[in-house]
């Protein structure tokens, strides 16, 4: 569990990342911040493309950055924010849940997902967002 200060820091990191979002087509900037068990935080923003379907979500970009830095587990929490997510807290899309599950499964953690809107934070375990997940264990 994160204390209030840790939550606020992770959310602030996600908002800072959202400022770098490249979202000219949807005009829906998103930021994500991933916290690892040694305190390391990595962020991502959505990166869209003129070929619309190629858009990369913020969470997926953050996971790619983490794994590109050699992380293989240890994911304890993440925050997802949308600069336009005013009312309902933004939740990771289905593809991102699966991408997040890979790094979670590698380290046998069940990360806390902070789904954020302007006035609200919804706290939910990744396993609740993606029950009965398919993961690397199935291929072993
Ligand atoms: N998006 C994310 O970055 N993360 C999510 O979990 C939901 C959607 C992005 C994709 C696209 O660039 C924009 O938000 C609108 O769908």
Coordinates of N, CA and C and ligand atoms in Angstrom, one line a residue:
X1 N 0.8 -1.2 0.0 CA 0.0 0.0 0.0 C 0.9 1.3 0.0
X2 N 0.4 2.3 -0.6 CA 1.1 3.5 -0.7 C 0.5 4.5 0.3
X3 N 1.3 5.3 1.0 CA 0.7 6.3 1.8 C 0.3 7.5 0.9
X4 N -0.4 8.4 1.5 CA -0.9 9.5 0.8 C 0.1 10.3 0.0
X5 N 1.3 10.5 0.6 CA 2.4 11.3 0.0 C 2.9 10.5 -1.3
X6 N 3.1 9.2 -1.1 CA 3.5 8.4 -2.3 C 2.5 8.4 -3.4
X7 N 1.3 8.3 -3.0 CA 0.2 8.3 -4.1 C 0.3 9.7 -4.8
X8 N 0.4 10.7 -4.1 CA 0.4 12.1 -4.7 C 1.6 12.3 -5.6
X9 N 2.7 11.7 -5.1 CA 4.0 11.8 -5.9 C 3.8 11.1 -7.3
X10 N 3.2 9.9 -7.2 CA 3.1 9.1 -8.4 C 2.1 9.7 -9.3
X11 N 1.0 10.3 -8.8 CA 0.0 11.0 -9.6 C 0.6 12.2 -10.3
X12 N 1.4 12.9 -9.5 CA 2.1 14.1 -10.0 C 3.0 13.7 -11.2
X13 N 3.7 12.6 -11.0 CA 4.6 12.2 -12.1 C 3.9 11.8 -13.4
X14 N 2.7 11.2 -13.2 CA 1.8 10.9 -14.3 C 1.3 12.1 -15.0
X15 N 0.9 13.1 -14.2 CA 0.5 14.4 -14.8 C 1.6 15.1 -15.6
X16 N 2.8 15.0 -15.0 CA 4.0 15.6 -15.7 C 4.2 14.9 -17.0
X17 N 4.1 13.6 -17.0 CA 4.3 12.8 -18.3 C 3.2 13.2 -19.3
X18 N 2.0 13.4 -18.9 CA 0.9 13.7 -19.8 C 1.2 15.0 -20.6
X19 N 2.0 15.9 -20.0 CA 2.3 17.1 -20.7 C 3.1 16.8 -21.9
X20 N 3.8 15.7 -22.0 CA 4.5 15.3 -23.2 C 3.7 14.5 -24.2
X21 N 2.5 14.3 -23.9 CA 1.7 13.4 -24.8 C 1.7 14.0 -26.2
X22 N 1.7 13.1 -27.1 CA 1.6 13.4 -28.6 C 0.2 12.9 -29.0
X23 N -0.8 13.7 -28.8 CA -2.2 13.3 -29.1 C -3.0 14.3 -29.9
X24 N -2.4 14.6 -31.1 CA -3.1 15.6 -31.9 C -4.4 15.1 -32.5
X25 N -4.6 13.8 -32.6 CA -5.8 13.3 -33.3 C -6.9 13.1 -32.3
X26 N -6.7 12.6 -31.2 CA -7.7 12.4 -30.2 C -7.9 13.6 -29.3
X27 N -6.9 14.4 -29.2 CA -6.8 15.5 -28.2 C -7.2 15.0 -26.8
X28 N -6.6 13.8 -26.5 CA -6.9 13.2 -25.2 C -5.5 12.8 -24.6
X29 N -4.8 13.7 -24.0 CA -3.5 13.4 -23.5 C -3.6 12.6 -22.2
X30 N -2.7 11.6 -22.2 CA -2.7 10.6 -21.1 C -1.3 10.5 -20.5
X31 N -1.1 10.3 -19.2 CA 0.2 10.1 -18.6 C 0.1 8.9 -17.7
X32 N 1.2 8.1 -17.6 CA 1.2 7.0 -16.7 C 2.6 7.1 -15.9
X33 N 2.5 6.6 -14.7 CA 3.8 6.6 -13.9 C 3.8 5.2 -13.2
X34 N 4.9 4.5 -13.4 CA 5.0 3.1 -12.8 C 6.0 3.2 -11.6
X35 N 5.6 2.6 -10.5 CA 6.5 2.6 -9.3 C 7.0 1.2 -9.1
X36 N 8.3 1.0 -8.9 CA 8.9 -0.3 -8.7 C 9.3 -0.4 -7.2
X37 N 9.6 -1.7 -6.9 CA 9.8 -1.9 -5.4 C 11.1 -1.3 -4.8
X38 N 12.0 -0.8 -5.7 CA 13.1 -0.1 -5.2 C 13.0 1.4 -5.2
X39 N 11.7 1.8 -5.5 CA 11.5 3.3 -5.5 C 11.6 3.9 -6.9
X40 N 12.1 3.2 -7.9 CA 12.2 3.7 -9.2 C 10.9 4.0 -9.9
X41 N 10.8 5.2 -10.5 CA 9.5 5.6 -11.2 C 9.9 5.8 -12.6
X42 N 9.1 5.2 -13.5 CA 9.2 5.5 -14.9 C 7.9 5.9 -15.5
X43 N 7.9 6.9 -16.4 CA 6.7 7.4 -16.9 C 6.5 7.2 -18.4
X44 N 5.3 7.4 -18.9 CA 5.0 7.3 -20.3 C 3.8 8.2 -20.6
X45 N 3.7 8.5 -21.9 CA 2.6 9.3 -22.4 C 2.1 8.6 -23.6
X46 N 0.9 9.0 -24.0 CA 0.4 8.4 -25.3 C 1.1 9.0 -26.5
X47 N 1.3 8.2 -27.5 CA 2.0 8.7 -28.7 C 1.2 8.2 -29.9
X48 N 0.5 9.2 -30.5 CA -0.4 8.8 -31.6 C 0.3 8.9 -32.9
X49 N -0.4 8.5 -34.0 CA 0.2 8.4 -35.3 C -0.8 8.8 -36.3
X50 N -0.3 9.4 -37.4 CA -1.2 9.8 -38.5 C -2.0 8.6 -39.1
X51 N -1.4 7.4 -38.9 CA -2.2 6.2 -39.1 C -2.8 5.8 -37.8
X52 N -4.1 6.3 -37.6 CA -4.6 6.4 -36.2 C -4.5 5.1 -35.4
X53 N -4.7 4.0 -36.0 CA -4.7 2.7 -35.3 C -3.4 2.4 -34.6
X54 N -2.4 3.1 -35.0 CA -1.0 2.8 -34.4 C -0.7 3.5 -33.1
X55 N -1.7 4.2 -32.6 CA -1.5 4.9 -31.3 C -0.9 4.0 -30.2
X56 N 0.0 4.5 -29.5 CA 0.5 3.8 -28.3 C 0.0 4.5 -27.1
X57 N -0.5 3.7 -26.2 CA -1.1 4.3 -24.9 C 0.1 4.6 -23.9
X58 N -0.2 5.5 -23.0 CA 0.8 5.9 -22.0 C 1.3 4.7 -21.2
X59 N 0.4 3.8 -20.8 CA 0.9 2.7 -19.9 C 1.8 1.8 -20.7
X60 N 1.5 1.6 -22.0 CA 2.3 0.7 -22.8 C 3.7 1.3 -23.0
X61 N 3.7 2.6 -23.3 CA 5.0 3.3 -23.4 C 5.8 3.2 -22.2
X62 N 5.2 3.4 -21.0 CA 5.9 3.3 -19.7 C 6.4 1.9 -19.5
X63 N 5.6 0.9 -19.8 CA 6.1 -0.5 -19.7 C 7.3 -0.8 -20.6
X64 N 7.2 -0.3 -21.8 CA 8.3 -0.5 -22.8 C 9.6 0.2 -22.3
X65 N 9.4 1.4 -21.7 CA 10.6 2.1 -21.2 C 11.2 1.2 -20.0
X66 N 10.3 0.7 -19.1 CA 10.8 0.0 -18.0 C 11.6 -1.3 -18.4
X67 N 10.9 -2.0 -19.3 CA 11.5 -3.3 -19.8 C 12.8 -3.0 -20.6
X68 N 12.8 -1.9 -21.3 CA 14.0 -1.5 -22.1 C 15.1 -1.1 -21.2
X69 N 14.8 -0.8 -19.9 CA 15.8 -0.5 -18.9 C 16.2 -1.8 -18.1
X70 N 15.6 -2.9 -18.5 CA 16.0 -4.2 -17.9 C 15.1 -4.6 -16.8
X71 N 14.0 -3.9 -16.5 CA 13.1 -4.4 -15.5 C 12.4 -5.6 -15.9
X72 N 12.3 -6.6 -15.0 CA 11.6 -7.8 -15.2 C 10.8 -8.2 -14.0
X73 N 9.9 -7.3 -13.6 CA 9.2 -7.5 -12.3 C 9.4 -6.4 -11.3
X74 N 8.8 -6.5 -10.2 CA 9.0 -5.5 -9.1 C 8.0 -4.3 -9.3
X75 N 7.0 -4.5 -10.1 CA 6.1 -3.4 -10.3 C 5.1 -3.4 -9.2
X76 N 5.0 -2.3 -8.4 CA 4.1 -2.3 -7.2 C 2.9 -1.4 -7.4
X77 N 3.0 -0.4 -8.2 CA 1.9 0.5 -8.3 C 2.1 1.3 -9.6
X78 N 0.9 1.9 -10.1 CA 1.0 2.8 -11.2 C -0.1 3.8 -11.1
X79 N 0.1 4.9 -11.7 CA -1.0 5.9 -11.7 C -1.2 6.2 -13.2
X80 N -2.5 6.4 -13.6 CA -2.9 6.7 -14.9 C -3.8 8.0 -14.8
X81 N -3.4 9.0 -15.6 CA -4.2 10.2 -15.6 C -4.5 10.7 -17.0
X82 N -5.6 11.3 -17.2 CA -5.9 11.9 -18.5 C -6.2 13.4 -18.3
X83 N -5.6 14.2 -19.1 CA -5.8 15.7 -18.9 C -7.2 16.1 -19.1
X84 N -7.9 15.2 -19.9 CA -9.3 15.5 -20.1 C -10.3 14.6 -19.3
X85 N -9.7 13.8 -18.4 CA -10.5 12.9 -17.6 C -11.1 13.7 -16.4
X86 N -12.1 14.4 -16.7 CA -12.7 15.3 -15.6 C -13.6 14.6 -14.6
X87 N -14.5 13.8 -15.2 CA -15.5 13.2 -14.3 C -15.1 11.7 -13.9
X88 N -15.2 10.8 -14.8 CA -14.8 9.4 -14.5 C -13.3 9.2 -14.5
X89 N -12.8 8.5 -13.5 CA -11.3 8.2 -13.5 C -11.0 7.4 -14.7
X90 N -9.9 7.7 -15.3 CA -9.4 6.9 -16.5 C -8.9 5.6 -16.0
X91 N -9.3 4.6 -16.8 CA -8.8 3.2 -16.5 C -8.0 2.7 -17.7
X92 N -7.0 1.9 -17.4 CA -6.2 1.3 -18.5 C -7.1 0.6 -19.5
X93 N -6.8 0.7 -20.8 CA -7.5 0.0 -21.8 C -7.2 -1.5 -21.7
X94 N -7.9 -2.3 -22.4 CA -7.7 -3.8 -22.3 C -6.3 -4.2 -22.7
X95 N -5.8 -3.6 -23.8 CA -4.4 -4.0 -24.3 C -3.4 -3.6 -23.2
X96 N -3.5 -2.4 -22.6 CA -2.6 -2.0 -21.6 C -2.7 -2.9 -20.3
X97 N -3.8 -3.4 -20.0 CA -3.9 -4.3 -18.9 C -3.1 -5.5 -19.1
X98 N -3.2 -6.0 -20.4 CA -2.4 -7.2 -20.7 C -0.9 -6.9 -20.7
X99 N -0.5 -5.7 -21.2 CA 0.9 -5.3 -21.3 C 1.4 -5.2 -19.8
X100 N 0.6 -4.6 -19.0 CA 1.0 -4.4 -17.6 C 1.2 -5.8 -16.9
X101 N 0.3 -6.7 -17.2 CA 0.3 -8.0 -16.6 C 1.6 -8.7 -16.8
X102 N 2.2 -8.5 -18.0 CA 3.5 -9.2 -18.3 C 4.5 -8.9 -17.2
X103 N 4.8 -7.6 -17.0 CA 5.8 -7.2 -16.0 C 5.4 -7.6 -14.6
X104 N 4.1 -7.5 -14.3 CA 3.6 -7.9 -13.0 C 3.8 -9.4 -12.8
X105 N 3.5 -10.2 -13.8 CA 3.6 -11.6 -13.7 C 5.1 -12.0 -13.5
X106 N 6.0 -11.4 -14.2 CA 7.4 -11.7 -14.1 C 7.9 -11.6 -12.7
X107 N 7.4 -10.7 -12.0 CA 7.8 -10.5 -10.6 C 6.8 -10.9 -9.6
X108 N 5.7 -11.6 -10.0 CA 4.7 -12.1 -9.1 C 4.2 -11.0 -8.2
X109 N 3.9 -9.8 -8.7 CA 3.3 -8.8 -8.0 C 1.9 -8.5 -8.5
X110 N 1.0 -7.9 -7.7 CA -0.3 -7.5 -8.2 C -0.4 -6.0 -8.0
X111 N 0.1 -5.2 -9.0 CA 0.2 -3.8 -8.7 C -1.1 -3.1 -8.5
X112 N -1.0 -2.1 -7.6 CA -2.1 -1.2 -7.3 C -2.2 -0.2 -8.5
X113 N -3.4 -0.1 -9.1 CA -3.6 0.9 -10.2 C -4.4 2.1 -9.6
X114 N -3.8 3.2 -9.7 CA -4.5 4.5 -9.3 C -5.1 5.1 -10.6
X115 N -6.4 5.0 -10.7 CA -7.1 5.5 -11.8 C -7.6 6.9 -11.4
X116 N -7.2 7.9 -12.1 CA -7.3 9.3 -11.6 C -8.3 10.1 -12.5
X117 N -9.1 10.9 -11.9 CA -9.8 12.0 -12.5 C -9.5 13.3 -11.8
X118 N -10.1 14.4 -12.2 CA -9.8 15.7 -11.6 C -10.1 15.6 -10.1
X119 N -11.2 15.0 -9.7 CA -11.6 15.0 -8.3 C -11.6 13.7 -7.6
X120 N -11.1 12.7 -8.3 CA -11.3 11.3 -7.7 C -10.1 10.4 -8.0
X121 N -9.8 9.5 -7.1 CA -8.8 8.5 -7.4 C -9.5 7.1 -7.1
X122 N -9.5 6.3 -8.1 CA -10.0 4.9 -7.9 C -8.8 4.0 -7.8
X123 N -8.8 3.2 -6.7 CA -7.7 2.3 -6.4 C -8.2 0.9 -6.7
X124 N -7.5 0.2 -7.6 CA -7.9 -1.1 -7.9 C -6.7 -1.9 -8.3
X125 N -6.7 -3.2 -7.9 CA -5.6 -4.1 -8.2 C -5.7 -4.5 -9.7
X126 N -4.5 -4.7 -10.2 CA -4.4 -5.1 -11.6 C -5.2 -6.4 -11.8
X127 N -5.1 -7.3 -10.9 CA -5.8 -8.6 -11.0 C -7.3 -8.4 -11.1
X128 N -7.8 -7.3 -10.5 CA -9.3 -7.1 -10.6 C -9.6 -6.5 -11.9
X129 N -8.7 -5.7 -12.5 CA -8.9 -5.2 -13.9 C -8.8 -6.2 -14.9
X130 N -8.0 -7.2 -14.6 CA -7.7 -8.3 -15.6 C -7.7 -9.7 -15.0
X131 N -8.9 -10.1 -14.6 CA -9.0 -11.4 -13.9 C -8.6 -12.6 -14.9
X132 N -8.1 -13.7 -14.3 CA -7.8 -14.8 -15.1 C -6.9 -14.5 -16.3
X133 N -5.9 -13.7 -16.0 CA -5.0 -13.2 -17.1 C -4.2 -14.3 -17.7
X134 N -4.0 -14.1 -19.0 CA -3.0 -15.0 -19.7 C -1.6 -14.4 -19.5
X135 N -0.7 -15.2 -19.1 CA 0.7 -14.6 -18.9 C 1.8 -15.6 -19.2
X136 N 3.0 -15.2 -18.9 CA 4.1 -16.0 -19.3 C 4.1 -17.4 -18.7
X137 N 3.4 -17.6 -17.5 CA 3.3 -18.9 -16.9 C 2.6 -19.9 -17.8
X138 N 1.7 -19.4 -18.6 CA 0.9 -20.3 -19.5 C 1.8 -21.0 -20.5
X139 N 2.9 -20.3 -20.8 CA 3.8 -20.8 -21.9 C 4.9 -21.6 -21.4
X140 N 5.0 -21.7 -20.1 CA 6.2 -22.4 -19.4 C 6.0 -23.9 -19.6
Ligands
LIG1 N1 -5.1 6.1 -24.0 C1 -4.1 5.8 -23.2 O1 -3.0 6.3 -23.4 N2 -4.3 5.0 -22.2 C2 -5.4 4.4 -21.9 O2 -5.5 3.5 -21.0 C3 -6.7 4.7 -22.6 C4 -6.4 5.5 -23.9 C5 -4.9 7.0 -25.2 C6 -4.9 6.3 -26.5 C7 -5.3 7.5 -27.4 O3 -4.1 8.1 -27.8 C8 -6.1 8.4 -26.6 O4 -5.9 7.9 -25.2 C9 -7.6 8.3 -26.9 O5 -8.1 7.0 -26.9

